[in-house]
mmCIF file of C-alpha atoms in Angstrom:
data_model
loop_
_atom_site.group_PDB
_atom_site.id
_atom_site.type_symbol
_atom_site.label_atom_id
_atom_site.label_comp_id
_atom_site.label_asym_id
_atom_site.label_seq_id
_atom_site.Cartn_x
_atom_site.Cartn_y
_atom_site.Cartn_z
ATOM 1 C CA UNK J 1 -5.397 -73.604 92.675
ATOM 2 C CA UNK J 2 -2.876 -74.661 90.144
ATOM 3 C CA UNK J 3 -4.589 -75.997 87.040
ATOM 4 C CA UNK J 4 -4.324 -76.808 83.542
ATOM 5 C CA UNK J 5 -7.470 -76.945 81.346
ATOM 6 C CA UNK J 6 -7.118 -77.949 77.339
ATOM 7 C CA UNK J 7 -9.246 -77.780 74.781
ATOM 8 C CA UNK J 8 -10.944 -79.073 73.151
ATOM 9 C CA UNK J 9 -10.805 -83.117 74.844
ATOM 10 C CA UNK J 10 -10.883 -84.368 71.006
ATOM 11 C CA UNK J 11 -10.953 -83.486 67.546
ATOM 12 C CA UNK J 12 -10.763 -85.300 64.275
ATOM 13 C CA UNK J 13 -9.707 -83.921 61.422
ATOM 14 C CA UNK J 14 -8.590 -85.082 57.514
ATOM 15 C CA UNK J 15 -5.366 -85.761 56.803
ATOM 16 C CA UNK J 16 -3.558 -82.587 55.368
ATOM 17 C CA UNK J 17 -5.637 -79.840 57.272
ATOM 18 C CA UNK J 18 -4.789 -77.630 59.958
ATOM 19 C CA UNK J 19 -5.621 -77.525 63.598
ATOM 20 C CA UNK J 20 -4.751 -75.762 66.689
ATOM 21 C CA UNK J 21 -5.125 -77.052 70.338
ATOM 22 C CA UNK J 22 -5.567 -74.841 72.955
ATOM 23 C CA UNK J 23 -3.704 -74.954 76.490
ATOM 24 C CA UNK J 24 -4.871 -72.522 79.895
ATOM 25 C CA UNK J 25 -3.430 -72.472 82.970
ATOM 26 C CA UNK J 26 -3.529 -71.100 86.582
ATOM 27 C CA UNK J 27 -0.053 -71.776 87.627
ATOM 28 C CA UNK J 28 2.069 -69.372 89.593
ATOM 29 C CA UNK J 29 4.935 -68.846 89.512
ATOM 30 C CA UNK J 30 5.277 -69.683 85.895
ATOM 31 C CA UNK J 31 8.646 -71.862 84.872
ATOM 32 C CA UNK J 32 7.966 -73.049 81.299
ATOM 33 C CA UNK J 33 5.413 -74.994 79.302
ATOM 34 C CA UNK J 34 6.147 -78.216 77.566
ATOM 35 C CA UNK J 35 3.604 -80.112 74.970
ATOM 36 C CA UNK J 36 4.002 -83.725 74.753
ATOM 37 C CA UNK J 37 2.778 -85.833 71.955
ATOM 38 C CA UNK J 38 1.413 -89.455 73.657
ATOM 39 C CA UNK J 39 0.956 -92.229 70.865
ATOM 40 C CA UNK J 40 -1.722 -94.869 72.275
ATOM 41 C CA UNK J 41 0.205 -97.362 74.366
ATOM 42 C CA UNK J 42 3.334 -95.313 74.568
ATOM 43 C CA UNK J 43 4.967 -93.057 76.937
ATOM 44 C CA UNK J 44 4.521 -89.162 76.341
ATOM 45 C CA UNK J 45 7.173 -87.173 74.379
ATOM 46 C CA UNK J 46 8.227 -83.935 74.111
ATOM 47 C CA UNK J 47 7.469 -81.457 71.161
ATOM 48 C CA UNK J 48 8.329 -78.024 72.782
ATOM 49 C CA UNK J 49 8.871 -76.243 75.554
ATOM 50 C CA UNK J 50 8.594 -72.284 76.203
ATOM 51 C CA UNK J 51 10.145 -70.124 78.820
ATOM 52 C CA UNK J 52 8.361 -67.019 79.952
ATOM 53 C CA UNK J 53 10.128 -64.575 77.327
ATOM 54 C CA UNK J 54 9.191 -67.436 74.205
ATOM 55 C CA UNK J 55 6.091 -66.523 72.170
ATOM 56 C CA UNK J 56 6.419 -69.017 69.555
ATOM 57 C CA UNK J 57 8.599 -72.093 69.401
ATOM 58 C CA UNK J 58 8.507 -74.723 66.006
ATOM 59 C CA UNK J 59 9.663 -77.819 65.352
ATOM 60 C CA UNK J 60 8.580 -79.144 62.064
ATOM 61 C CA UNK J 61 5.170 -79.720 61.571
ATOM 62 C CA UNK J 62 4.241 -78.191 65.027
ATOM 63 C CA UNK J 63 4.092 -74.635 66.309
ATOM 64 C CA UNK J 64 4.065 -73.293 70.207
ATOM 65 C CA UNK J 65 2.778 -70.148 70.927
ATOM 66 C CA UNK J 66 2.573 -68.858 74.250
ATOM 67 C CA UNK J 67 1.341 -65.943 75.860
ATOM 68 C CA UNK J 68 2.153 -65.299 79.526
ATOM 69 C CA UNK J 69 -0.099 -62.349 79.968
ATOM 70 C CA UNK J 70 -3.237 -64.238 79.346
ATOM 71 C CA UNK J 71 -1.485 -67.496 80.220
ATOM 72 C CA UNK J 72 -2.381 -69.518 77.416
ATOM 73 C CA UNK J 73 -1.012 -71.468 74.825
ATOM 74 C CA UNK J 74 -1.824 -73.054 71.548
ATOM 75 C CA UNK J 75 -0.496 -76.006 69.511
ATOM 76 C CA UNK J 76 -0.842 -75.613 65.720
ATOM 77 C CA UNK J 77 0.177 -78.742 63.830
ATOM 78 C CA UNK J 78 0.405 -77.920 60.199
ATOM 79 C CA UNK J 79 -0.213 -80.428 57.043
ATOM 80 C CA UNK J 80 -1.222 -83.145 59.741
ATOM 81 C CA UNK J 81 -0.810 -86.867 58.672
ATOM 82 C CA UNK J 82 -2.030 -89.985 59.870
ATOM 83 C CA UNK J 83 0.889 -90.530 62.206
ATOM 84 C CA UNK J 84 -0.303 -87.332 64.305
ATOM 85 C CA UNK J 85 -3.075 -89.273 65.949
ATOM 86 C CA UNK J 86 -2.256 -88.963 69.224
ATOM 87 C CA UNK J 87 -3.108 -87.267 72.575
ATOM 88 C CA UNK J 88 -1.409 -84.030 72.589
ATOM 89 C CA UNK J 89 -0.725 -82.992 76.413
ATOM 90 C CA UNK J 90 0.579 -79.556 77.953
ATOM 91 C CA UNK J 91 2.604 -79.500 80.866
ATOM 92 C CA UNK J 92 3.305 -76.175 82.675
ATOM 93 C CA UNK J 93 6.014 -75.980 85.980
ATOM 94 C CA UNK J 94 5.942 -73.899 87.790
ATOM 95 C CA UNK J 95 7.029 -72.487 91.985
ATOM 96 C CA UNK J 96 10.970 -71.827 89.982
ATOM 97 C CA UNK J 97 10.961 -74.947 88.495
ATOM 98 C CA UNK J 98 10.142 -77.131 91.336
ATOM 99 C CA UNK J 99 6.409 -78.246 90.628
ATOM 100 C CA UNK J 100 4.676 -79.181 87.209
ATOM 101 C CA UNK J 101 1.219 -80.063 86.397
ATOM 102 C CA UNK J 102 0.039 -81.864 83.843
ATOM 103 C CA UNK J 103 -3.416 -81.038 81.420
ATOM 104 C CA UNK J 104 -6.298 -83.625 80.521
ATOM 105 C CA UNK J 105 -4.685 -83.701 77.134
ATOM 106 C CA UNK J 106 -6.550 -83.467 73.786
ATOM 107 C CA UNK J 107 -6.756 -86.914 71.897
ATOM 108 C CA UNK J 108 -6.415 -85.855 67.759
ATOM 109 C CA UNK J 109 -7.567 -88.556 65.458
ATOM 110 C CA UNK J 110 -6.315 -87.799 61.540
ATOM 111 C CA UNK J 111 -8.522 -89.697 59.398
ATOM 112 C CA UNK J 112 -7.361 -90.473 55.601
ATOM 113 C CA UNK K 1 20.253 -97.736 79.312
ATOM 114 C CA UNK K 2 18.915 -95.776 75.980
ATOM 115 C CA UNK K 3 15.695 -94.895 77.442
ATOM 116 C CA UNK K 4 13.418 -95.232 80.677
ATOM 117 C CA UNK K 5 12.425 -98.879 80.702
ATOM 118 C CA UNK K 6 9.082 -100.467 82.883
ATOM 119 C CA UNK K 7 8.133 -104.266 83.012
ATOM 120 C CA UNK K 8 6.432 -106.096 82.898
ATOM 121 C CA UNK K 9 4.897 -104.446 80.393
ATOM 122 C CA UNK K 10 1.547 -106.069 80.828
ATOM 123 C CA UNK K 11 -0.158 -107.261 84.507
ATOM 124 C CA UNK K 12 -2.945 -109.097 85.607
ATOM 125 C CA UNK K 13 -3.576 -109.689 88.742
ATOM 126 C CA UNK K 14 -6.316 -110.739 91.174
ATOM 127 C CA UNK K 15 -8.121 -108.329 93.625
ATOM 128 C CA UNK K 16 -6.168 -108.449 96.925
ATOM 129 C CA UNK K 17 -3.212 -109.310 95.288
ATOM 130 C CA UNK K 18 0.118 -107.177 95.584
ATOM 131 C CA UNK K 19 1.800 -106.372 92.705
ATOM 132 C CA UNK K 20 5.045 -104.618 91.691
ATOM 133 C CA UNK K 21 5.895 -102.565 88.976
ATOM 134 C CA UNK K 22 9.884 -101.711 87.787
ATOM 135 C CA UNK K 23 11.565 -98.986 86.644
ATOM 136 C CA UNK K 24 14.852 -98.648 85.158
ATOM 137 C CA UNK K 25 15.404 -94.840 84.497
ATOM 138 C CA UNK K 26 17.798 -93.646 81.938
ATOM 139 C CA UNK K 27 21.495 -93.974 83.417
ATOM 140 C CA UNK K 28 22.814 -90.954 84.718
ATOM 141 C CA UNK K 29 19.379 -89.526 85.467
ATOM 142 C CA UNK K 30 18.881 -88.217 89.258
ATOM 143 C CA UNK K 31 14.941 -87.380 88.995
ATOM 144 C CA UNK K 32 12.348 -90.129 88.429
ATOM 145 C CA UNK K 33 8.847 -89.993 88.417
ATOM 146 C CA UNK K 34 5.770 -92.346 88.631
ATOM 147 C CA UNK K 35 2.572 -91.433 86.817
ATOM 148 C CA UNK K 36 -1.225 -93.052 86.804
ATOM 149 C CA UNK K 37 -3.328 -92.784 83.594
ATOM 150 C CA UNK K 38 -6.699 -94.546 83.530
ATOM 151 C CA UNK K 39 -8.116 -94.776 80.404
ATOM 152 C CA UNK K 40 -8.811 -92.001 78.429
ATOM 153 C CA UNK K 41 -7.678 -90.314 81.295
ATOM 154 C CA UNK K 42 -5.046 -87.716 81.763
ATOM 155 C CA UNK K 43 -1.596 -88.643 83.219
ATOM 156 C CA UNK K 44 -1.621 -88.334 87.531
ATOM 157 C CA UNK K 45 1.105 -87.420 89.355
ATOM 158 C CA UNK K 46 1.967 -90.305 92.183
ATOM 159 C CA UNK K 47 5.563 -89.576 93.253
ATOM 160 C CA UNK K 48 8.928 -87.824 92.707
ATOM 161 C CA UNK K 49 12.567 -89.143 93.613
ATOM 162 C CA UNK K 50 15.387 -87.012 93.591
ATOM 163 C CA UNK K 51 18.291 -89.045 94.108
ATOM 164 C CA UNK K 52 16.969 -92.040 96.380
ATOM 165 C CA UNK K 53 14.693 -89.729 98.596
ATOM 166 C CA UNK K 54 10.986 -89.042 98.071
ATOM 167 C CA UNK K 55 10.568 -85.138 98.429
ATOM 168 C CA UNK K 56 6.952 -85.363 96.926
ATOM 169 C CA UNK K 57 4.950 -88.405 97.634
ATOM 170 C CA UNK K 58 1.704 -85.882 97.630
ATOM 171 C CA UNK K 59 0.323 -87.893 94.853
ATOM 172 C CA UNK K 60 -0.338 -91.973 96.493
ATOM 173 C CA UNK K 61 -3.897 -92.182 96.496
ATOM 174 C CA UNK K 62 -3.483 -94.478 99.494
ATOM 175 C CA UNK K 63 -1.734 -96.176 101.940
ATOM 176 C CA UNK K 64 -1.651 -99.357 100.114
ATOM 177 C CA UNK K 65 0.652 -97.654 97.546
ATOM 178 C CA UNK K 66 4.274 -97.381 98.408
ATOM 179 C CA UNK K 67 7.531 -96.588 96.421
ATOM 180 C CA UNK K 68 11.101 -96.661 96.738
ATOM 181 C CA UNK K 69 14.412 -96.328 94.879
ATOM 182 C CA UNK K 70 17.664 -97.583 95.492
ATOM 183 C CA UNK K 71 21.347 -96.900 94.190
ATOM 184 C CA UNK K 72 20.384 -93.552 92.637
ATOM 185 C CA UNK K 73 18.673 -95.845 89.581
ATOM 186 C CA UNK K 74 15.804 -98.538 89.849
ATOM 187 C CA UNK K 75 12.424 -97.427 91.302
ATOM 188 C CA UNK K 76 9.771 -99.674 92.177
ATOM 189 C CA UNK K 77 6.516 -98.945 93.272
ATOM 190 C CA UNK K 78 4.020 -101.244 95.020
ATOM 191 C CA UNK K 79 0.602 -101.739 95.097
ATOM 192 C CA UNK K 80 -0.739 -103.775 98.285
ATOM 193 C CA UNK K 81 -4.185 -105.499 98.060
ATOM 194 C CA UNK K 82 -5.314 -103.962 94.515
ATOM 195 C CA UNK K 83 -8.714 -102.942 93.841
ATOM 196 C CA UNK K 84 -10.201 -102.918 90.598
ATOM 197 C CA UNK K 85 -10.159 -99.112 91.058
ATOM 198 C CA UNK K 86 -6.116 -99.688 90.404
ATOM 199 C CA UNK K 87 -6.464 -100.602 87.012
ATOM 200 C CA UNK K 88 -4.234 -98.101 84.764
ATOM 201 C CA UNK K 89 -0.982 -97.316 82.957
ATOM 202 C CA UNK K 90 1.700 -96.636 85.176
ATOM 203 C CA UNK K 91 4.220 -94.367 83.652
ATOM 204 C CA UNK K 92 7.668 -93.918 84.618
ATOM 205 C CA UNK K 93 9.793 -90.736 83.245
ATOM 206 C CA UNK K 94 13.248 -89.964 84.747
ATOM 207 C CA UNK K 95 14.836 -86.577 84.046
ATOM 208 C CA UNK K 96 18.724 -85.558 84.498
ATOM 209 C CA UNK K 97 17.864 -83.716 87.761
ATOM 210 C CA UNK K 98 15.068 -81.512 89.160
ATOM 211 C CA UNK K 99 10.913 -81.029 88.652
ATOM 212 C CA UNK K 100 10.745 -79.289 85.717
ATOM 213 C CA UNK K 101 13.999 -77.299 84.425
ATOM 214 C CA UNK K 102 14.710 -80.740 82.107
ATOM 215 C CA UNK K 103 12.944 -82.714 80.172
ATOM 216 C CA UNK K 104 11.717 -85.991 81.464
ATOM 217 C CA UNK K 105 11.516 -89.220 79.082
ATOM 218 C CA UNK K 106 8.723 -91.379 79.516
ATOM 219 C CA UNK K 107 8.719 -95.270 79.717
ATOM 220 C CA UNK K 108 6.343 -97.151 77.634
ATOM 221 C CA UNK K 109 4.207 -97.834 80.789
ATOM 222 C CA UNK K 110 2.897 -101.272 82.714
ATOM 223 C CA UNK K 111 -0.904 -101.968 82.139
ATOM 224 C CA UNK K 112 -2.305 -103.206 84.765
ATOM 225 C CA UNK K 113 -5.551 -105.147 85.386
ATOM 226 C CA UNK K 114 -6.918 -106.137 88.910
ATOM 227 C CA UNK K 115 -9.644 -108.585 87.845
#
């Protein structure tokens, strides 16, 4: 079955620490993987996305890895501020593109 | 439009009621999507357009849920006789075409409440 577990469901941490969300899946065919960010009350954005040959992908703050061996991923946000509060949701397609599936997501609280 | 756009915004209807939701995808964009999030819940997949055509509908968790899209742009999906069990974010997303090989933007999402 195509699946897409995250871990863990939440996690607060201070403002200006490190974390790192985790991302498995089941899919197959593998496509890409996308993290979105989804501020409460808002529609889900996109941070990254990977391709099968992409092992790490940044874009400021945040930092894709991805390893299609083991078929996982990770999301490392660095210096987190308050504004990172969000739920934090992978998204992996898959069948050449034509299928995606979405994770629980992992709802990140920064507190000051 | 600049983005994917959803009203109302806000719903609250009756049990039994029908209710529909809008979608106005970004302009240009052949793919569009409807999502279900309860809360605290992750996002469920409900349907996929491509064009005006429904190649996916796997996700309707009944037959009281129905969807269509016209002129290659607004979607609407419909909810006959809600149950409180209906109560959720709907999210819209539209992408420039296909499942996954583009990115798909995200409305802001009608809450709706079946009291």
């Amino acid at each position: 079955k195509n699946q897409v577990e995250q871990s863990p469901q939440s996690l607060i941490i201070l403002e200006g620490k490190n974390c790192t969300l985790q991302c498995n899946y089941t899919v197959s065919p593998f496509s890409n993987l996308r993290w979105y960010k989804q501020d409460t009350g808002r529609g889900p954005v996109s941070l990254t996305i990977m391709t099968f040959s992409e092992n790490t992908k940044s874009n400021g703050r945040y930092t894709a890895t991805l390893d299609a061996d083991t078929k996982q991923s990770s999301l490392h946000i660095t210096a987190s501020q308050l504004s990172d509060s969000a739920s934090y949701i992978c998204v992996v397609t898959y069948n050449y593109g034509q299928n995606f599936v979405f994770g629980p997501g992992t709802r990140l609280s920064v507190l000051p | 439009g600049a983005g994917v756009s959803q009203s109302p915004s806000n719903k609250v209807t009756e049990k039994g009621k029908d209710v529909e939701l809008r979608c106005d995808p970004i302009s240009g964009h052949t793919a569009l999507y409807w999502y279900r999030q309860r809360l605290g819940q992750g996002l469920e997949f409900l349907i996929y357009f491509q064009g005006n055509s429904a190649p996916d509908k796997s996700g309707l968790p009944s037959d009281r849920f129905s969807a269509e899209r016209t002129g290659e742009s607004v979607s609407t999906l419909t909810i006959q006789r809600t149950q409180q069990e209906d109560s959720a974010v709907y999210l819209c997303a539209s992408s420039l075409y296909g499942q996954g090989n583009t990115e798909a933007f995200f409305g802001q999402g009608t809450r709706l409440t079946v009291v």
